[in-house]
Amino acid sequence: MYPVLALATYICAYSEVPIAGSLLFPGTNQYYQFMTMFRKVIDENAEAFEKLRVLPKTLGSHSARKGALTLVHTGCTISPPMAAICI
């Protein structure tokens, strides 16, 4: 449900996305764009991470993917099988 809501919010925020022939996520290097924004958020909240005893330099894109997978797998009483999530 949350990915659908996120996609709907994204499309509403960027009205040029639904135009025929345009890319859903414009740009050529999505990983670089994600990591730039990810690092910015981590740097701005470094003190909060240190209070939680999490070293900001140990966080990366895998952290975000793993966190999402864990939420899907353990976020409800009837979660999909782990094999289905990994596929």
PDB file of N, CA and C in Angstrom:
ATOM      1  N   MET A   1       0.812  -1.179   0.000  1.00  0.00           N
ATOM      2  CA  MET A   1       0.000   0.000   0.000  1.00  0.00           C
ATOM      3  C   MET A   1       0.866   1.258   0.000  1.00  0.00           C
ATOM      4  N   TYR A   2       1.951   1.262   0.798  1.00  0.00           N
ATOM      5  CA  TYR A   2       2.784   2.445   0.880  1.00  0.00           C
ATOM      6  C   TYR A   2       3.494   2.770  -0.431  1.00  0.00           C
ATOM      7  N   PRO A   3       3.978   1.783  -1.186  1.00  0.00           N
ATOM      8  CA  PRO A   3       4.596   2.129  -2.470  1.00  0.00           C
ATOM      9  C   PRO A   3       3.610   2.793  -3.435  1.00  0.00           C
ATOM     10  N   VAL A   4       2.351   2.356  -3.415  1.00  0.00           N
ATOM     11  CA  VAL A   4       1.331   2.952  -4.290  1.00  0.00           C
ATOM     12  C   VAL A   4       1.078   4.394  -3.866  1.00  0.00           C
ATOM     13  N   LEU A   5       0.983   4.632  -2.571  1.00  0.00           N
ATOM     14  CA  LEU A   5       0.783   5.986  -2.064  1.00  0.00           C
ATOM     15  C   LEU A   5       1.985   6.875  -2.407  1.00  0.00           C
ATOM     16  N   ALA A   6       3.187   6.336  -2.260  1.00  0.00           N
ATOM     17  CA  ALA A   6       4.387   7.104  -2.583  1.00  0.00           C
ATOM     18  C   ALA A   6       4.423   7.456  -4.063  1.00  0.00           C
ATOM     19  N   LEU A   7       4.069   6.508  -4.923  1.00  0.00           N
ATOM     20  CA  LEU A   7       4.064   6.770  -6.359  1.00  0.00           C
ATOM     21  C   LEU A   7       3.004   7.809  -6.714  1.00  0.00           C
ATOM     22  N   ALA A   8       1.829   7.714  -6.114  1.00  0.00           N
ATOM     23  CA  ALA A   8       0.770   8.696  -6.374  1.00  0.00           C
ATOM     24  C   ALA A   8       1.192  10.086  -5.916  1.00  0.00           C
ATOM     25  N   THR A   9       1.836  10.172  -4.772  1.00  0.00           N
ATOM     26  CA  THR A   9       2.325  11.462  -4.267  1.00  0.00           C
ATOM     27  C   THR A   9       3.382  12.034  -5.203  1.00  0.00           C
ATOM     28  N   TYR A  10       4.273  11.174  -5.676  1.00  0.00           N
ATOM     29  CA  TYR A  10       5.330  11.597  -6.604  1.00  0.00           C
ATOM     30  C   TYR A  10       4.726  12.147  -7.898  1.00  0.00           C
ATOM     31  N   ILE A  11       3.750  11.444  -8.452  1.00  0.00           N
ATOM     32  CA  ILE A  11       3.126  11.878  -9.702  1.00  0.00           C
ATOM     33  C   ILE A  11       2.374  13.194  -9.510  1.00  0.00           C
ATOM     34  N   CYS A  12       1.738  13.361  -8.348  1.00  0.00           N
ATOM     35  CA  CYS A  12       1.054  14.632  -8.068  1.00  0.00           C
ATOM     36  C   CYS A  12       2.045  15.781  -7.902  1.00  0.00           C
ATOM     37  N   ALA A  13       3.186  15.500  -7.302  1.00  0.00           N
ATOM     38  CA  ALA A  13       4.185  16.547  -7.070  1.00  0.00           C
ATOM     39  C   ALA A  13       4.898  16.950  -8.359  1.00  0.00           C
ATOM     40  N   TYR A  14       5.083  15.993  -9.261  1.00  0.00           N
ATOM     41  CA  TYR A  14       5.775  16.258 -10.530  1.00  0.00           C
ATOM     42  C   TYR A  14       4.790  16.031 -11.668  1.00  0.00           C
ATOM     43  N   SER A  15       4.057  17.064 -12.015  1.00  0.00           N
ATOM     44  CA  SER A  15       2.976  16.938 -12.983  1.00  0.00           C
ATOM     45  C   SER A  15       3.461  16.612 -14.391  1.00  0.00           C
ATOM     46  N   GLU A  16       4.743  16.801 -14.679  1.00  0.00           N
ATOM     47  CA  GLU A  16       5.247  16.492 -16.014  1.00  0.00           C
ATOM     48  C   GLU A  16       5.487  15.000 -16.222  1.00  0.00           C
ATOM     49  N   VAL A  17       5.453  14.198 -15.154  1.00  0.00           N
ATOM     50  CA  VAL A  17       5.725  12.761 -15.256  1.00  0.00           C
ATOM     51  C   VAL A  17       4.709  12.031 -16.124  1.00  0.00           C
ATOM     52  N   PRO A  18       3.392  12.244 -15.971  1.00  0.00           N
ATOM     53  CA  PRO A  18       2.446  11.447 -16.760  1.00  0.00           C
ATOM     54  C   PRO A  18       2.409  11.776 -18.253  1.00  0.00           C
ATOM     55  N   ILE A  19       3.154  12.756 -18.707  1.00  0.00           N
ATOM     56  CA  ILE A  19       3.151  13.112 -20.121  1.00  0.00           C
ATOM     57  C   ILE A  19       3.767  11.970 -20.929  1.00  0.00           C
ATOM     58  N   ALA A  20       3.123  11.625 -22.024  1.00  0.00           N
ATOM     59  CA  ALA A  20       3.591  10.522 -22.862  1.00  0.00           C
ATOM     60  C   ALA A  20       5.017  10.771 -23.334  1.00  0.00           C
ATOM     61  N   GLY A  21       5.830   9.751 -23.243  1.00  0.00           N
ATOM     62  CA  GLY A  21       7.206   9.836 -23.712  1.00  0.00           C
ATOM     63  C   GLY A  21       8.201  10.310 -22.674  1.00  0.00           C
ATOM     64  N   SER A  22       7.739  10.789 -21.520  1.00  0.00           N
ATOM     65  CA  SER A  22       8.680  11.237 -20.495  1.00  0.00           C
ATOM     66  C   SER A  22       9.031  10.072 -19.571  1.00  0.00           C
ATOM     67  N   LEU A  23      10.172  10.169 -18.931  1.00  0.00           N
ATOM     68  CA  LEU A  23      10.616   9.130 -18.012  1.00  0.00           C
ATOM     69  C   LEU A  23       9.935   9.290 -16.662  1.00  0.00           C
ATOM     70  N   LEU A  24       9.657   8.178 -16.016  1.00  0.00           N
ATOM     71  CA  LEU A  24       9.050   8.236 -14.689  1.00  0.00           C
ATOM     72  C   LEU A  24      10.013   8.882 -13.700  1.00  0.00           C
ATOM     73  N   PHE A  25      11.274   8.487 -13.749  1.00  0.00           N
ATOM     74  CA  PHE A  25      12.311   9.060 -12.902  1.00  0.00           C
ATOM     75  C   PHE A  25      13.403   9.622 -13.807  1.00  0.00           C
ATOM     76  N   PRO A  26      13.334  10.922 -14.130  1.00  0.00           N
ATOM     77  CA  PRO A  26      14.307  11.497 -15.047  1.00  0.00           C
ATOM     78  C   PRO A  26      15.722  11.492 -14.470  1.00  0.00           C
ATOM     79  N   GLY A  27      16.692  11.491 -15.360  1.00  0.00           N
ATOM     80  CA  GLY A  27      18.089  11.474 -14.946  1.00  0.00           C
ATOM     81  C   GLY A  27      18.781  10.261 -15.515  1.00  0.00           C
ATOM     82  N   THR A  28      20.088  10.279 -15.463  1.00  0.00           N
ATOM     83  CA  THR A  28      20.841   9.175 -16.045  1.00  0.00           C
ATOM     84  C   THR A  28      21.463   8.260 -15.006  1.00  0.00           C
ATOM     85  N   ASN A  29      21.675   8.746 -13.788  1.00  0.00           N
ATOM     86  CA  ASN A  29      22.321   7.931 -12.769  1.00  0.00           C
ATOM     87  C   ASN A  29      21.498   7.986 -11.483  1.00  0.00           C
ATOM     88  N   GLN A  30      20.528   7.107 -11.376  1.00  0.00           N
ATOM     89  CA  GLN A  30      19.616   7.118 -10.234  1.00  0.00           C
ATOM     90  C   GLN A  30      20.339   6.816  -8.923  1.00  0.00           C
ATOM     91  N   TYR A  31      21.318   5.918  -8.963  1.00  0.00           N
ATOM     92  CA  TYR A  31      22.065   5.578  -7.747  1.00  0.00           C
ATOM     93  C   TYR A  31      22.779   6.810  -7.200  1.00  0.00           C
ATOM     94  N   TYR A  32      23.420   7.575  -8.064  1.00  0.00           N
ATOM     95  CA  TYR A  32      24.124   8.782  -7.634  1.00  0.00           C
ATOM     96  C   TYR A  32      23.146   9.803  -7.053  1.00  0.00           C
ATOM     97  N   GLN A  33      22.000   9.976  -7.692  1.00  0.00           N
ATOM     98  CA  GLN A  33      21.001  10.913  -7.191  1.00  0.00           C
ATOM     99  C   GLN A  33      20.499  10.483  -5.810  1.00  0.00           C
ATOM    100  N   PHE A  34      20.228   9.185  -5.655  1.00  0.00           N
ATOM    101  CA  PHE A  34      19.757   8.677  -4.372  1.00  0.00           C
ATOM    102  C   PHE A  34      20.809   8.857  -3.287  1.00  0.00           C
ATOM    103  N   MET A  35      22.057   8.480  -3.589  1.00  0.00           N
ATOM    104  CA  MET A  35      23.108   8.568  -2.581  1.00  0.00           C
ATOM    105  C   MET A  35      23.422  10.014  -2.207  1.00  0.00           C
ATOM    106  N   THR A  36      23.311  10.940  -3.144  1.00  0.00           N
ATOM    107  CA  THR A  36      23.527  12.358  -2.830  1.00  0.00           C
ATOM    108  C   THR A  36      22.490  12.832  -1.821  1.00  0.00           C
ATOM    109  N   MET A  37      21.238  12.514  -2.068  1.00  0.00           N
ATOM    110  CA  MET A  37      20.167  12.915  -1.161  1.00  0.00           C
ATOM    111  C   MET A  37      20.276  12.168   0.176  1.00  0.00           C
ATOM    112  N   PHE A  38      20.600  10.902   0.126  1.00  0.00           N
ATOM    113  CA  PHE A  38      20.748  10.071   1.325  1.00  0.00           C
ATOM    114  C   PHE A  38      21.839  10.641   2.229  1.00  0.00           C
ATOM    115  N   ARG A  39      22.993  10.942   1.655  1.00  0.00           N
ATOM    116  CA  ARG A  39      24.110  11.510   2.426  1.00  0.00           C
ATOM    117  C   ARG A  39      23.734  12.868   3.015  1.00  0.00           C
ATOM    118  N   LYS A  40      22.992  13.677   2.272  1.00  0.00           N
ATOM    119  CA  LYS A  40      22.582  14.989   2.755  1.00  0.00           C
ATOM    120  C   LYS A  40      21.712  14.840   4.006  1.00  0.00           C
ATOM    121  N   VAL A  41      20.760  13.926   3.969  1.00  0.00           N
ATOM    122  CA  VAL A  41      19.878  13.701   5.119  1.00  0.00           C
ATOM    123  C   VAL A  41      20.682  13.176   6.308  1.00  0.00           C
ATOM    124  N   ILE A  42      21.598  12.262   6.055  1.00  0.00           N
ATOM    125  CA  ILE A  42      22.419  11.715   7.139  1.00  0.00           C
ATOM    126  C   ILE A  42      23.298  12.799   7.749  1.00  0.00           C
ATOM    127  N   ASP A  43      23.930  13.612   6.915  1.00  0.00           N
ATOM    128  CA  ASP A  43      24.798  14.677   7.431  1.00  0.00           C
ATOM    129  C   ASP A  43      24.019  15.703   8.241  1.00  0.00           C
ATOM    130  N   GLU A  44      22.811  16.033   7.806  1.00  0.00           N
ATOM    131  CA  GLU A  44      21.990  17.006   8.526  1.00  0.00           C
ATOM    132  C   GLU A  44      21.504  16.475   9.877  1.00  0.00           C
ATOM    133  N   ASN A  45      21.442  15.152  10.017  1.00  0.00           N
ATOM    134  CA  ASN A  45      20.945  14.528  11.246  1.00  0.00           C
ATOM    135  C   ASN A  45      22.009  13.688  11.940  1.00  0.00           C
ATOM    136  N   ALA A  46      23.270  14.062  11.770  1.00  0.00           N
ATOM    137  CA  ALA A  46      24.375  13.282  12.327  1.00  0.00           C
ATOM    138  C   ALA A  46      24.270  13.139  13.849  1.00  0.00           C
ATOM    139  N   GLU A  47      23.861  14.198  14.523  1.00  0.00           N
ATOM    140  CA  GLU A  47      23.750  14.142  15.988  1.00  0.00           C
ATOM    141  C   GLU A  47      22.704  13.120  16.438  1.00  0.00           C
ATOM    142  N   ALA A  48      21.597  13.064  15.736  1.00  0.00           N
ATOM    143  CA  ALA A  48      20.548  12.093  16.088  1.00  0.00           C
ATOM    144  C   ALA A  48      21.054  10.664  15.897  1.00  0.00           C
ATOM    145  N   PHE A  49      21.813  10.427  14.830  1.00  0.00           N
ATOM    146  CA  PHE A  49      22.372   9.088  14.600  1.00  0.00           C
ATOM    147  C   PHE A  49      23.383   8.737  15.686  1.00  0.00           C
ATOM    148  N   GLU A  50      24.189   9.710  16.099  1.00  0.00           N
ATOM    149  CA  GLU A  50      25.180   9.457  17.146  1.00  0.00           C
ATOM    150  C   GLU A  50      24.500   9.143  18.475  1.00  0.00           C
ATOM    151  N   LYS A  51      23.373   9.793  18.772  1.00  0.00           N
ATOM    152  CA  LYS A  51      22.631   9.487  19.999  1.00  0.00           C
ATOM    153  C   LYS A  51      22.123   8.054  19.978  1.00  0.00           C
ATOM    154  N   LEU A  52      21.804   7.548  18.792  1.00  0.00           N
ATOM    155  CA  LEU A  52      21.355   6.162  18.647  1.00  0.00           C
ATOM    156  C   LEU A  52      22.513   5.185  18.528  1.00  0.00           C
ATOM    157  N   ARG A  53      23.732   5.722  18.602  1.00  0.00           N
ATOM    158  CA  ARG A  53      24.972   4.948  18.480  1.00  0.00           C
ATOM    159  C   ARG A  53      25.093   4.275  17.119  1.00  0.00           C
ATOM    160  N   VAL A  54      24.655   4.981  16.098  1.00  0.00           N
ATOM    161  CA  VAL A  54      24.792   4.530  14.719  1.00  0.00           C
ATOM    162  C   VAL A  54      25.801   5.448  14.048  1.00  0.00           C
ATOM    163  N   LEU A  55      26.859   4.876  13.525  1.00  0.00           N
ATOM    164  CA  LEU A  55      27.861   5.681  12.838  1.00  0.00           C
ATOM    165  C   LEU A  55      27.347   6.033  11.447  1.00  0.00           C
ATOM    166  N   PRO A  56      27.220   7.319  11.132  1.00  0.00           N
ATOM    167  CA  PRO A  56      26.704   7.717   9.827  1.00  0.00           C
ATOM    168  C   PRO A  56      27.481   7.128   8.647  1.00  0.00           C
ATOM    169  N   LYS A  57      28.788   6.907   8.822  1.00  0.00           N
ATOM    170  CA  LYS A  57      29.579   6.377   7.708  1.00  0.00           C
ATOM    171  C   LYS A  57      29.265   4.912   7.407  1.00  0.00           C
ATOM    172  N   THR A  58      28.573   4.222   8.333  1.00  0.00           N
ATOM    173  CA  THR A  58      28.233   2.817   8.097  1.00  0.00           C
ATOM    174  C   THR A  58      26.922   2.649   7.334  1.00  0.00           C
ATOM    175  N   LEU A  59      26.209   3.744   7.092  1.00  0.00           N
ATOM    176  CA  LEU A  59      24.933   3.661   6.383  1.00  0.00           C
ATOM    177  C   LEU A  59      25.139   3.857   4.890  1.00  0.00           C
ATOM    178  N   GLY A  60      24.377   3.113   4.113  1.00  0.00           N
ATOM    179  CA  GLY A  60      24.456   3.232   2.661  1.00  0.00           C
ATOM    180  C   GLY A  60      23.146   2.821   2.019  1.00  0.00           C
ATOM    181  N   SER A  61      23.169   2.628   0.721  1.00  0.00           N
ATOM    182  CA  SER A  61      21.934   2.288   0.010  1.00  0.00           C
ATOM    183  C   SER A  61      21.395   0.929   0.443  1.00  0.00           C
ATOM    184  N   HIS A  62      22.282   0.025   0.839  1.00  0.00           N
ATOM    185  CA  HIS A  62      21.832  -1.286   1.303  1.00  0.00           C
ATOM    186  C   HIS A  62      20.980  -1.146   2.564  1.00  0.00           C
ATOM    187  N   SER A  63      21.317  -0.169   3.416  1.00  0.00           N
ATOM    188  CA  SER A  63      20.552   0.055   4.639  1.00  0.00           C
ATOM    189  C   SER A  63      19.099   0.369   4.321  1.00  0.00           C
ATOM    190  N   ALA A  64      18.862   1.196   3.320  1.00  0.00           N
ATOM    191  CA  ALA A  64      17.499   1.567   2.935  1.00  0.00           C
ATOM    192  C   ALA A  64      16.759   0.367   2.348  1.00  0.00           C
ATOM    193  N   ARG A  65      17.431  -0.401   1.509  1.00  0.00           N
ATOM    194  CA  ARG A  65      16.775  -1.570   0.906  1.00  0.00           C
ATOM    195  C   ARG A  65      16.483  -2.632   1.964  1.00  0.00           C
ATOM    196  N   LYS A  66      17.431  -2.892   2.838  1.00  0.00           N
ATOM    197  CA  LYS A  66      17.253  -3.894   3.889  1.00  0.00           C
ATOM    198  C   LYS A  66      16.143  -3.471   4.843  1.00  0.00           C
ATOM    199  N   GLY A  67      16.086  -2.181   5.183  1.00  0.00           N
ATOM    200  CA  GLY A  67      15.044  -1.694   6.079  1.00  0.00           C
ATOM    201  C   GLY A  67      13.658  -1.872   5.491  1.00  0.00           C
ATOM    202  N   ALA A  68      13.521  -1.595   4.201  1.00  0.00           N
ATOM    203  CA  ALA A  68      12.230  -1.764   3.533  1.00  0.00           C
ATOM    204  C   ALA A  68      11.834  -3.234   3.511  1.00  0.00           C
ATOM    205  N   LEU A  69      12.790  -4.109   3.236  1.00  0.00           N
ATOM    206  CA  LEU A  69      12.514  -5.542   3.208  1.00  0.00           C
ATOM    207  C   LEU A  69      12.090  -6.034   4.587  1.00  0.00           C
ATOM    208  N   THR A  70      12.768  -5.591   5.620  1.00  0.00           N
ATOM    209  CA  THR A  70      12.424  -5.992   6.977  1.00  0.00           C
ATOM    210  C   THR A  70      11.032  -5.510   7.352  1.00  0.00           C
ATOM    211  N   LEU A  71      10.687  -4.287   6.971  1.00  0.00           N
ATOM    212  CA  LEU A  71       9.357  -3.750   7.267  1.00  0.00           C
ATOM    213  C   LEU A  71       8.274  -4.591   6.595  1.00  0.00           C
ATOM    214  N   VAL A  72       8.487  -4.953   5.337  1.00  0.00           N
ATOM    215  CA  VAL A  72       7.497  -5.760   4.621  1.00  0.00           C
ATOM    216  C   VAL A  72       7.363  -7.134   5.269  1.00  0.00           C
ATOM    217  N   HIS A  73       8.485  -7.718   5.657  1.00  0.00           N
ATOM    218  CA  HIS A  73       8.465  -9.084   6.183  1.00  0.00           C
ATOM    219  C   HIS A  73       7.929  -9.168   7.606  1.00  0.00           C
ATOM    220  N   THR A  74       8.189  -8.147   8.424  1.00  0.00           N
ATOM    221  CA  THR A  74       7.792  -8.242   9.831  1.00  0.00           C
ATOM    222  C   THR A  74       6.722  -7.231  10.226  1.00  0.00           C
ATOM    223  N   GLY A  75       6.231  -6.454   9.261  1.00  0.00           N
ATOM    224  CA  GLY A  75       5.309  -5.382   9.589  1.00  0.00           C
ATOM    225  C   GLY A  75       3.872  -5.794   9.814  1.00  0.00           C
ATOM    226  N   CYS A  76       3.546  -7.057   9.583  1.00  0.00           N
ATOM    227  CA  CYS A  76       2.172  -7.499   9.815  1.00  0.00           C
ATOM    228  C   CYS A  76       2.168  -8.963  10.225  1.00  0.00           C
ATOM    229  N   THR A  77       1.020  -9.450  10.626  1.00  0.00           N
ATOM    230  CA  THR A  77       0.935 -10.838  11.085  1.00  0.00           C
ATOM    231  C   THR A  77       0.859 -11.830   9.928  1.00  0.00           C
ATOM    232  N   ILE A  78       0.448 -11.367   8.754  1.00  0.00           N
ATOM    233  CA  ILE A  78       0.352 -12.257   7.594  1.00  0.00           C
ATOM    234  C   ILE A  78       1.245 -11.694   6.496  1.00  0.00           C
ATOM    235  N   SER A  79       2.545 -11.816   6.688  1.00  0.00           N
ATOM    236  CA  SER A  79       3.463 -11.264   5.694  1.00  0.00           C
ATOM    237  C   SER A  79       3.684 -12.278   4.578  1.00  0.00           C
ATOM    238  N   PRO A  80       4.094 -11.799   3.404  1.00  0.00           N
ATOM    239  CA  PRO A  80       4.401 -12.719   2.318  1.00  0.00           C
ATOM    240  C   PRO A  80       5.645 -13.536   2.659  1.00  0.00           C
ATOM    241  N   PRO A  81       5.804 -14.703   2.050  1.00  0.00           N
ATOM    242  CA  PRO A  81       6.986 -15.505   2.313  1.00  0.00           C
ATOM    243  C   PRO A  81       8.267 -14.771   1.912  1.00  0.00           C
ATOM    244  N   MET A  82       9.352 -15.053   2.585  1.00  0.00           N
ATOM    245  CA  MET A  82      10.617 -14.380   2.322  1.00  0.00           C
ATOM    246  C   MET A  82      11.058 -14.596   0.867  1.00  0.00           C
ATOM    247  N   ALA A  83      10.817 -15.783   0.313  1.00  0.00           N
ATOM    248  CA  ALA A  83      11.199 -16.048  -1.074  1.00  0.00           C
ATOM    249  C   ALA A  83      10.480 -15.106  -2.030  1.00  0.00           C
ATOM    250  N   ALA A  84       9.208 -14.849  -1.792  1.00  0.00           N
ATOM    251  CA  ALA A  84       8.438 -13.952  -2.646  1.00  0.00           C
ATOM    252  C   ALA A  84       8.951 -12.526  -2.540  1.00  0.00           C
ATOM    253  N   ILE A  85       9.350 -12.100  -1.346  1.00  0.00           N
ATOM    254  CA  ILE A  85       9.880 -10.761  -1.165  1.00  0.00           C
ATOM    255  C   ILE A  85      11.204 -10.606  -1.897  1.00  0.00           C
ATOM    256  N   CYS A  86      12.064 -11.620  -1.806  1.00  0.00           N
ATOM    257  CA  CYS A  86      13.373 -11.543  -2.455  1.00  0.00           C
ATOM    258  C   CYS A  86      13.271 -11.523  -3.979  1.00  0.00           C
ATOM    259  N   ILE A  87      12.256 -12.193  -4.510  1.00  0.00           N
ATOM    260  CA  ILE A  87      12.084 -12.190  -5.975  1.00  0.00           C
ATOM    261  C   ILE A  87      11.682 -10.815  -6.406  1.00  0.00           C
TER     262      ILE A  87
END
